[in-house]
Coordinates of C-alpha atoms in Angstrom, one line a residue:
X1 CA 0.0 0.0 0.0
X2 CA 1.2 3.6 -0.5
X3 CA 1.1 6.4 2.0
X4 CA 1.5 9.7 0.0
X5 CA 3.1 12.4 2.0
X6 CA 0.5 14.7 0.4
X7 CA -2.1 13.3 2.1
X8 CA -0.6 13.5 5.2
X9 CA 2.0 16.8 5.2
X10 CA -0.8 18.6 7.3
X11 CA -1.9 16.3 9.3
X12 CA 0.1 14.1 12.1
X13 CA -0.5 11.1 13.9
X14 CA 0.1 11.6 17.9
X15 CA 1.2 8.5 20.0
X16 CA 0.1 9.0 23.2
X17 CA 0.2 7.3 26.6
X18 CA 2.7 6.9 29.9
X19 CA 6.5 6.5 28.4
X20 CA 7.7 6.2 31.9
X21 CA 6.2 2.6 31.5
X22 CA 5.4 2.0 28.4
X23 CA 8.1 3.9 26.3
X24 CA 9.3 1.2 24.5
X25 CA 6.2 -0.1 23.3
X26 CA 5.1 3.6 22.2
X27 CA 8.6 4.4 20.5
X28 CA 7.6 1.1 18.4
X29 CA 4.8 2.2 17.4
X30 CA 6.1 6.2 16.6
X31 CA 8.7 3.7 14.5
X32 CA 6.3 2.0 12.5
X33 CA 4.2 5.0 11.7
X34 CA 7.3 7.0 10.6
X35 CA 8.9 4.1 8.4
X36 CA 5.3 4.8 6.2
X37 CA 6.4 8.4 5.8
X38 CA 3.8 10.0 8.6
X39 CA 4.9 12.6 11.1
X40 CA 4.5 11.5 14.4
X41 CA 4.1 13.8 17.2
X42 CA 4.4 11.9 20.8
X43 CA 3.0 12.7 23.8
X44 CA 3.5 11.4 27.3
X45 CA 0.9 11.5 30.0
X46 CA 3.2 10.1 32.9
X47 CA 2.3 11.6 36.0
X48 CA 5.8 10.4 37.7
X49 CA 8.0 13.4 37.0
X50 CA 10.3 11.1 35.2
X51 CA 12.4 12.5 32.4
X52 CA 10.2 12.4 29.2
X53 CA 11.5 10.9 25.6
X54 CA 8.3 12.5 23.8
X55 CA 8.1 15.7 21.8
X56 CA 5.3 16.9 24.0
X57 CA 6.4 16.4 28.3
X58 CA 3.8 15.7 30.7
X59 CA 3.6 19.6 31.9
X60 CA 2.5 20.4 28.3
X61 CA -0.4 18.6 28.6
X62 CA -1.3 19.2 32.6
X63 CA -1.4 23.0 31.9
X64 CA -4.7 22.5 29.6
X65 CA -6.2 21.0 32.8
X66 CA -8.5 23.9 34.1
X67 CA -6.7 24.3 37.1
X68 CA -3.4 24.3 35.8
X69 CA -0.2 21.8 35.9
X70 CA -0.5 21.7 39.9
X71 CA -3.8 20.2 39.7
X72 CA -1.9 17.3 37.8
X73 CA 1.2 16.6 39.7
X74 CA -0.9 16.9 43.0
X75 CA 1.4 13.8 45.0
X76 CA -1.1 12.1 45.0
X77 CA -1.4 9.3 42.2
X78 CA -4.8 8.7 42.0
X79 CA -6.2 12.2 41.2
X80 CA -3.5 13.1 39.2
X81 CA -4.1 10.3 36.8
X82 CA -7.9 11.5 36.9
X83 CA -7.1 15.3 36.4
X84 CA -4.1 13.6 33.6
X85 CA -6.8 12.3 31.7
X86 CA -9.0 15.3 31.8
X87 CA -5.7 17.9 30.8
X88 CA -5.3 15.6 27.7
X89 CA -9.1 15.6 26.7
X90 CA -8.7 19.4 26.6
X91 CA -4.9 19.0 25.3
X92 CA -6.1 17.0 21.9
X93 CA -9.0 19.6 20.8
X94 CA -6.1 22.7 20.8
X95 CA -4.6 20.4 17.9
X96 CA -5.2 21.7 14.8
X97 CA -3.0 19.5 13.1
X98 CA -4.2 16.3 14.9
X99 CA -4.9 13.7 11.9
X100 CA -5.1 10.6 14.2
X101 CA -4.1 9.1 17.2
X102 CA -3.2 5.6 18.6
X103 CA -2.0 4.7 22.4
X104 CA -1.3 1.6 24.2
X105 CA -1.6 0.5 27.8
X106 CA -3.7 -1.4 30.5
X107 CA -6.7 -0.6 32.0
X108 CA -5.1 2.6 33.2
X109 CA -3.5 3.5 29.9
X110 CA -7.0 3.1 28.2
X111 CA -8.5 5.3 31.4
X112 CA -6.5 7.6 30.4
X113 CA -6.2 8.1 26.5
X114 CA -9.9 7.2 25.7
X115 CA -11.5 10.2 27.0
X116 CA -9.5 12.8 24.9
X117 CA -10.8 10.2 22.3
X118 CA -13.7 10.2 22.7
X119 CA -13.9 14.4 22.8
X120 CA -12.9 14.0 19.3
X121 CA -15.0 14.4 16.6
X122 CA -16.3 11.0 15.0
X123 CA -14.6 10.7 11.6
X124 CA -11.1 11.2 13.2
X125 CA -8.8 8.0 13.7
X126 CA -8.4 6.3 17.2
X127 CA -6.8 3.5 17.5
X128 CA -6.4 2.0 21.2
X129 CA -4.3 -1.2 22.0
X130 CA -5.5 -2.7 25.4
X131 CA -5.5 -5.2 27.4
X132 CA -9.0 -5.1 28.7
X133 CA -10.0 -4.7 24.8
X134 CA -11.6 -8.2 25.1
X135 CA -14.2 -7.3 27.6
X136 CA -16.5 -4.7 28.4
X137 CA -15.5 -1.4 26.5
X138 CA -18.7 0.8 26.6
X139 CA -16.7 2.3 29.8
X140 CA -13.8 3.4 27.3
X141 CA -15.4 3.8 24.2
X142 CA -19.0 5.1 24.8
X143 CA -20.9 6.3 22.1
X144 CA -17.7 7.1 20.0
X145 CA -15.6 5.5 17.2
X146 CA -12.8 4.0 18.8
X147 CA -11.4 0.9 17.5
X148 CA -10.4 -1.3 20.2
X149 CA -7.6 -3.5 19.9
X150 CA -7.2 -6.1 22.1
X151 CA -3.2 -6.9 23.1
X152 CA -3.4 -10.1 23.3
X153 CA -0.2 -10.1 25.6
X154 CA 0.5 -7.3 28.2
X155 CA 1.6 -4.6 26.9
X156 CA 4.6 -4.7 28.3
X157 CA 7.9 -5.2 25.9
X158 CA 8.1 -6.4 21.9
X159 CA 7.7 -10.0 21.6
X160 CA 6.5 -11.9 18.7
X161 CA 3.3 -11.5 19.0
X162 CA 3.5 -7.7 20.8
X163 CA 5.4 -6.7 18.1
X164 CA 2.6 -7.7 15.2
X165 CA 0.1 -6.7 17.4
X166 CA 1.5 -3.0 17.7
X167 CA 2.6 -2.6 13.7
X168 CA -1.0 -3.7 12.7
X169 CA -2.1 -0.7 14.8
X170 CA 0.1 1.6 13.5
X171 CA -0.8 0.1 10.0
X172 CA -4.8 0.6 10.6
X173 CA -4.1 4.2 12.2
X174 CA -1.6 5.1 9.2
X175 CA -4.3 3.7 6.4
X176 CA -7.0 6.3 7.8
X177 CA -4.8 9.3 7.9
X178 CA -3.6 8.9 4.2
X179 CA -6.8 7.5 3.0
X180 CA -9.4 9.0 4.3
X181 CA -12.9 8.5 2.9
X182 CA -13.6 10.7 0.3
X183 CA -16.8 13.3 1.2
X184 CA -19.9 11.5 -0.1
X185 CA -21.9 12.5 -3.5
X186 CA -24.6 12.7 -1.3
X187 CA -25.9 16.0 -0.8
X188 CA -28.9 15.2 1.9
X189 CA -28.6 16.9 5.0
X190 CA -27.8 13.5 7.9
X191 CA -31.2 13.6 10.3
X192 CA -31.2 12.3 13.9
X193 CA -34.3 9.8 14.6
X194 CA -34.4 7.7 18.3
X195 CA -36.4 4.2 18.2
X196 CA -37.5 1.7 20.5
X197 CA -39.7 -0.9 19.9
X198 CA -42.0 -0.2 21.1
X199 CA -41.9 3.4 18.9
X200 CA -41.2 1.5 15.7
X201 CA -44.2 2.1 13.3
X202 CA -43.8 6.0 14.2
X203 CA -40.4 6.0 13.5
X204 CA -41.0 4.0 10.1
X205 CA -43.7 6.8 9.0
X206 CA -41.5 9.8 9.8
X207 CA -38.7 8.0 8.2
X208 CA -40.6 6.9 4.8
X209 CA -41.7 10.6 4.2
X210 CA -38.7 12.4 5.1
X211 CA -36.1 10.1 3.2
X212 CA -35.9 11.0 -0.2
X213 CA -35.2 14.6 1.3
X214 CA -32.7 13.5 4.6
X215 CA -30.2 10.8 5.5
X216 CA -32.3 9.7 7.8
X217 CA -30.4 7.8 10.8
X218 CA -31.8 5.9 13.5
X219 CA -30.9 5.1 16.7
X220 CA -31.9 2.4 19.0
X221 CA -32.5 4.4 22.8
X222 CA -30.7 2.0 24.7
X223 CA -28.8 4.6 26.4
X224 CA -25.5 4.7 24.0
X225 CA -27.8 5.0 21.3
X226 CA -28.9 8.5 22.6
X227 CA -25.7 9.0 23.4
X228 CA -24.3 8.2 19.7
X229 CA -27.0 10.5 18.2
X230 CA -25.8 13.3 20.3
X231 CA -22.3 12.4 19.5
X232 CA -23.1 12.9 15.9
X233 CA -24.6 16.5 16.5
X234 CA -22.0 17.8 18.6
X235 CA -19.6 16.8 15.5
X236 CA -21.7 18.5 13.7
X237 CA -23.0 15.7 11.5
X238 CA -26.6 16.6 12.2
X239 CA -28.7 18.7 10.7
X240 CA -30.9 18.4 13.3
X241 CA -33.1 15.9 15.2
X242 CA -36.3 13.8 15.5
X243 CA -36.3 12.6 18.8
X244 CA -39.2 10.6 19.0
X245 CA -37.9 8.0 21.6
X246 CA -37.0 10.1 25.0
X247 CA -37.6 6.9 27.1
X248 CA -34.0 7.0 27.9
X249 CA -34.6 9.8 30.5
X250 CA -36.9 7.3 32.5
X251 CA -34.1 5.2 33.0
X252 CA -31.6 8.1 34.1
X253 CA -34.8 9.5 37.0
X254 CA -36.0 6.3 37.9
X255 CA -32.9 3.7 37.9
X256 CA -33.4 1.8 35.3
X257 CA -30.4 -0.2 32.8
X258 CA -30.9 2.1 29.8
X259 CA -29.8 5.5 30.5
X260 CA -28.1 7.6 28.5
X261 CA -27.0 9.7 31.5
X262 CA -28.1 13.3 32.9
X263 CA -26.5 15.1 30.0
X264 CA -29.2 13.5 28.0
X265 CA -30.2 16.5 25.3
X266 CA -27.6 19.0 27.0
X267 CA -26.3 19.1 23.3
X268 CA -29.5 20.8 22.0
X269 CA -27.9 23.8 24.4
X270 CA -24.8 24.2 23.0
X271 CA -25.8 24.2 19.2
X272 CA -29.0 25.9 17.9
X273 CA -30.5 22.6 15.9
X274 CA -33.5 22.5 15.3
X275 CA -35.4 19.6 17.7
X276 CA -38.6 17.9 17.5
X277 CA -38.9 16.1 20.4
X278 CA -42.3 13.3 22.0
X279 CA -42.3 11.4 25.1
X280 CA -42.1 8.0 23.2
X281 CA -41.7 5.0 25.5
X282 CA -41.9 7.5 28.6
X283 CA -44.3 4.7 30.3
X284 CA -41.4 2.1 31.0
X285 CA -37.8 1.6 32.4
X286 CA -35.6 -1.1 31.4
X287 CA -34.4 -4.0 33.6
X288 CA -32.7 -7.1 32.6
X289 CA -34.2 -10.3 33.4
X290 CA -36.8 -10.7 36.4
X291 CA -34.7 -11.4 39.1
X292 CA -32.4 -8.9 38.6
X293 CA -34.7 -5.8 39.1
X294 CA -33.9 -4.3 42.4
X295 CA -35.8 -5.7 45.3
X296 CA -37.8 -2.0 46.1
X297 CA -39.2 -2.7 42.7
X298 CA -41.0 -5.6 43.7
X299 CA -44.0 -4.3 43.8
X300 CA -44.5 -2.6 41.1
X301 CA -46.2 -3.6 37.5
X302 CA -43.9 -5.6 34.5
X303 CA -44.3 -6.7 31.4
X304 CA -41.8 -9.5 30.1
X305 CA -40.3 -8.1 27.2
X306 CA -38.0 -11.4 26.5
X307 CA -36.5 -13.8 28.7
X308 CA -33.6 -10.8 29.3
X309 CA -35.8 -7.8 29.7
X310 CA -38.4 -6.9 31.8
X311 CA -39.7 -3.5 31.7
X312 CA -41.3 -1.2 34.6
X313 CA -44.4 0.8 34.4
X314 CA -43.7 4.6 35.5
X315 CA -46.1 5.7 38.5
X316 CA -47.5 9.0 38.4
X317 CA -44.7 10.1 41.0
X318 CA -42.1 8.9 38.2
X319 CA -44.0 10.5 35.1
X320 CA -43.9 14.0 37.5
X321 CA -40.2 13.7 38.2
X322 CA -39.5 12.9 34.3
X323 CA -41.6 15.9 33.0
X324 CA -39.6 18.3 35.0
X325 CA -36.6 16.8 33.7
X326 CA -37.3 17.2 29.5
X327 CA -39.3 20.5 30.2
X328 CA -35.9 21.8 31.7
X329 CA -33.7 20.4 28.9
X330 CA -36.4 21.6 26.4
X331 CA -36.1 25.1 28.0
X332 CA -32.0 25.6 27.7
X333 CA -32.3 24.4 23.7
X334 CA -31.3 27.1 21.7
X335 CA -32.4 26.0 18.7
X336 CA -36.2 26.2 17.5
X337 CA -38.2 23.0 19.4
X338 CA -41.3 21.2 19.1
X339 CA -42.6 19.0 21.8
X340 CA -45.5 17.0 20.6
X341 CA -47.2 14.7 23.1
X342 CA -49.4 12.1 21.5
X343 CA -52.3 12.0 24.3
X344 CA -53.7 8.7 23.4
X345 CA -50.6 6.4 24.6
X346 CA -46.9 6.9 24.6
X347 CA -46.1 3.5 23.5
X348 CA -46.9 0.1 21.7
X349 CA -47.9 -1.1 25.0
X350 CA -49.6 2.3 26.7
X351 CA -53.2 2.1 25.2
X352 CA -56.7 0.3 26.5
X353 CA -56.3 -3.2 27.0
X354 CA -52.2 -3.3 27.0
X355 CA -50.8 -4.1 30.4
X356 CA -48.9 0.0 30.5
X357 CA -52.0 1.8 30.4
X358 CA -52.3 3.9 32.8
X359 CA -54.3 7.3 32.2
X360 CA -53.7 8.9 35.6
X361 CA -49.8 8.5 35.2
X362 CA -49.7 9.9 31.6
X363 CA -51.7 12.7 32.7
X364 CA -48.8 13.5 35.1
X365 CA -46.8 13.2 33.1
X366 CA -48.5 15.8 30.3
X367 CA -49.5 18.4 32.9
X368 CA -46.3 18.2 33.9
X369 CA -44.6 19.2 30.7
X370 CA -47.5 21.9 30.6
X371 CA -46.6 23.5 33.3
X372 CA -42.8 23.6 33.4
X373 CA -42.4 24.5 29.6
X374 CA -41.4 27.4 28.6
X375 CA -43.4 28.5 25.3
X376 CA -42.2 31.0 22.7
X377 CA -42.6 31.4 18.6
X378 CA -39.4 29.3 18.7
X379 CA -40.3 26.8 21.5
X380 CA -43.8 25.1 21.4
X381 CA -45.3 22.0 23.1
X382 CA -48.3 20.7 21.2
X383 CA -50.5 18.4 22.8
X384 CA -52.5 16.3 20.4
X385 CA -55.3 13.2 20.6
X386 CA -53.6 10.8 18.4
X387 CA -51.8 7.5 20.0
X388 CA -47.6 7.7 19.0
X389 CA -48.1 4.8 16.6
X390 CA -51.1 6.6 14.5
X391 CA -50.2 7.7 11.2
X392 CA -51.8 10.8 12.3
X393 CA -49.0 11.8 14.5
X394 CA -46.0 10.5 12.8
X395 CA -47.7 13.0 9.8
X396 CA -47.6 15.9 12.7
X397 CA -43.7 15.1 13.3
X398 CA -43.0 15.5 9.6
X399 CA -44.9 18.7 9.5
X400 CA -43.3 20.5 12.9
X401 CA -39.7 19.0 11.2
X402 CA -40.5 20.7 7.6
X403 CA -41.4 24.0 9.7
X404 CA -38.4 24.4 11.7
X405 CA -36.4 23.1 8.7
X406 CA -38.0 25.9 6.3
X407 CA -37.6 28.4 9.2
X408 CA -34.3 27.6 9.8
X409 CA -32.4 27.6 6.1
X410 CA -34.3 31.5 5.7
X411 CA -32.2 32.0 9.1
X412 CA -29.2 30.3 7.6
X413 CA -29.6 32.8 4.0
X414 CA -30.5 36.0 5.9
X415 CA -27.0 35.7 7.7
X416 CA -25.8 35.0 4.8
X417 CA -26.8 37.9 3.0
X418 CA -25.5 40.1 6.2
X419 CA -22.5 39.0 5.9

């Protein structure tokens, strides 16, 4: 394969990670990477004080922490490998020239290199070698697009199979540097849809009338999938959202397996997209098989999704709690929003004769939203009769999206035209 320095003269591939301990393992891989013609910019997150072999020390990176290098090198080694990690999250988004970047370590190498990864923006290379790359990564990667490579051995020393291990790293990393993918043909706008099952046929209207006109992406609310979605807007990938599926935020108030955390539509507040937003699947948190719901849960009602899910009706007391919650997320948006709440049931299983229907929660749930939102001609909740699996209502989401959409491109021109 070739690596043409043109494609790469700009952009450089940082090695990052602890070269007190793993300097030889790191040098390897800067080795590899150079002998295909990138630049390679190192960078050392020890916290030891040792003497540093990188191009960029330690004290580099600690003085992007927020309260400076002595929040780093505090004495203290657990804190400063927590405020290490958090000075290189803030380090990496200063670089302008950052085309990729690849570490190697442990558990507490992968602690420490995948968050500033994970601040990237999706579409840029990360490449992390670990040793815990074989288990449970959602800790390290989240909803990000880190390609995790397991070790295999520790990553401690070349060997045989250390060495192949690190060069097909370096290999991957250089290949998406020099050969990036080309911007698509595609001129449609990306769109932003959540979906649970139980919000399916909603989600399947909206889609099949908006698709010849968006890249419609969907994503499954299972807490990262929220989290992905967001992801994608705060990389500015989004032209906006359809956020049909909010049933994430029941899991975050209540306690349930699915959350997507209490920064759950904080995005919406730091870019002005437009966001059309429901309450789908608002009427149940997620659990995973019976006996593992918590036992002051017990008494409450289920409904046996599959032999590893069992889902939780909200109470009226939950639905209350939950309003508050999107009303005040709706209200720091600062683009145009639309709430619409489909009155007749919130889910597949939330209407007469399903086991989640349960009028006098809903209702708290609505009134709630009533009260606590904050209405404007840019921020409207709209309350309507229709069940969120009617035709009707997925028709009402396409309209409030073409609205904001129409409103917001004779935004986009009249700046245009000021400028």
């Amino acid at each position: 394969m070739e690596f043409p320095v043109a494609a790469s003269s700009e952009r450089a591939a940082y090695v990052a990670g602890t070269f007190d301990t793993k300097g030889r393992e790191l040098a390897y891989l800067r080795q590899c990477l150079e002998k295909l013609g990138l630049r390679v910019v190192t960078v050392d997150l020890a916290t030891s004080g040792k003497p540093s072999p990188a191009s960029v020390h330690p004290r580099e990176v600690a003085r992007h922490h927020p309260q400076g290098e002595a929040a780093v090198f505090s004495g203290d080694r657990g804190s400063a490998v927590t405020a290490m990690a958090l000075a290189f999250e803030r380090y990496v988004l200063t670089r302008r020239d950052l085309g990729g970047l690849v570490s190697a370590g442990g558990s507490g190498g992968t602690a420490l290199a995948t968050p500033a990864m994970r601040a990237l923006p999706v579409g840029v290379p990360k490449m992390m070698v670990s040793t815990v790359a074989s288990g449970d990564v959602r800790p390290y990667v989240g909803p990000s697009d880190i390609c995790m490579m397991y070790s295999v051995t520790d990553v401690q020393g070349i060997n045989r199979i250390s060495e192949r291990v690190l060069a097909n790293a370096a290999h991957a990393l250089a290949g998406m540097v020099t050969h990036p993918m080309p911007e698509s043909e595609a001129r449609k706008p990306a769109l932003g849809l959540t979906m649970f099952g139980v919000t399916t046929p909603c989600v399947q209207a909206v889609t099949r009338q908006l698709e010849e006109a968006y890249d419609c992406l969907v994503f499954h609310a299972t807490g990262t999938g929220g989290q992905s979605m967001e992801k994608l807007a705060d990389s500015g990938l989004l032209a906006g959202c359809i956020d049909v599926s909010t049933t994430e935020i029941a899991d975050e108030i209540v306690g349930g397996t699915m959350s997507a955390g209490p920064t759950r539509l904080d995005v919406f507040a730091r870019h002005s997209l437009p966001w059309v937003g429901s309450v789908g699947a608002l009427d149940m948190v997620n659990f995973g098989a019976r006996d593992t719901v918590p036992e002051r849960f017990r008494a409450r009602r289920f409904y046996q999704h599959n032999a590893s899910v069992t889902l939780m009706r909200t109470t009226a007391e939950d639905c209350r709690a939950i309003g508050a919650f999107l009303a005040a997320k709706c209200n720091a948006m600062r683009g145009p929003v639309r709430l619409l709440v489909p009155e007749g049931g919130v889910s597949a299983i939330d209407r007469p004769g399903q086991p989640f229907h349960d009028p006098q929660a809903n209702q708290a749930l609505f009134d709630t939203l009533a009260q606590h939102f904050r209405s404007s001609s840019d921020h409207q909740l709209v309350r309507l009769p229709h069940h969120i699996n009617d035709e009707a209502f997925a028709d009402a989401l396409v309209a409030a999206w073409r609205q904001l959409a129409a409103r917001n491109e004779e935004r986009t021109h009249a700046t245009h035209r000021q400028g």
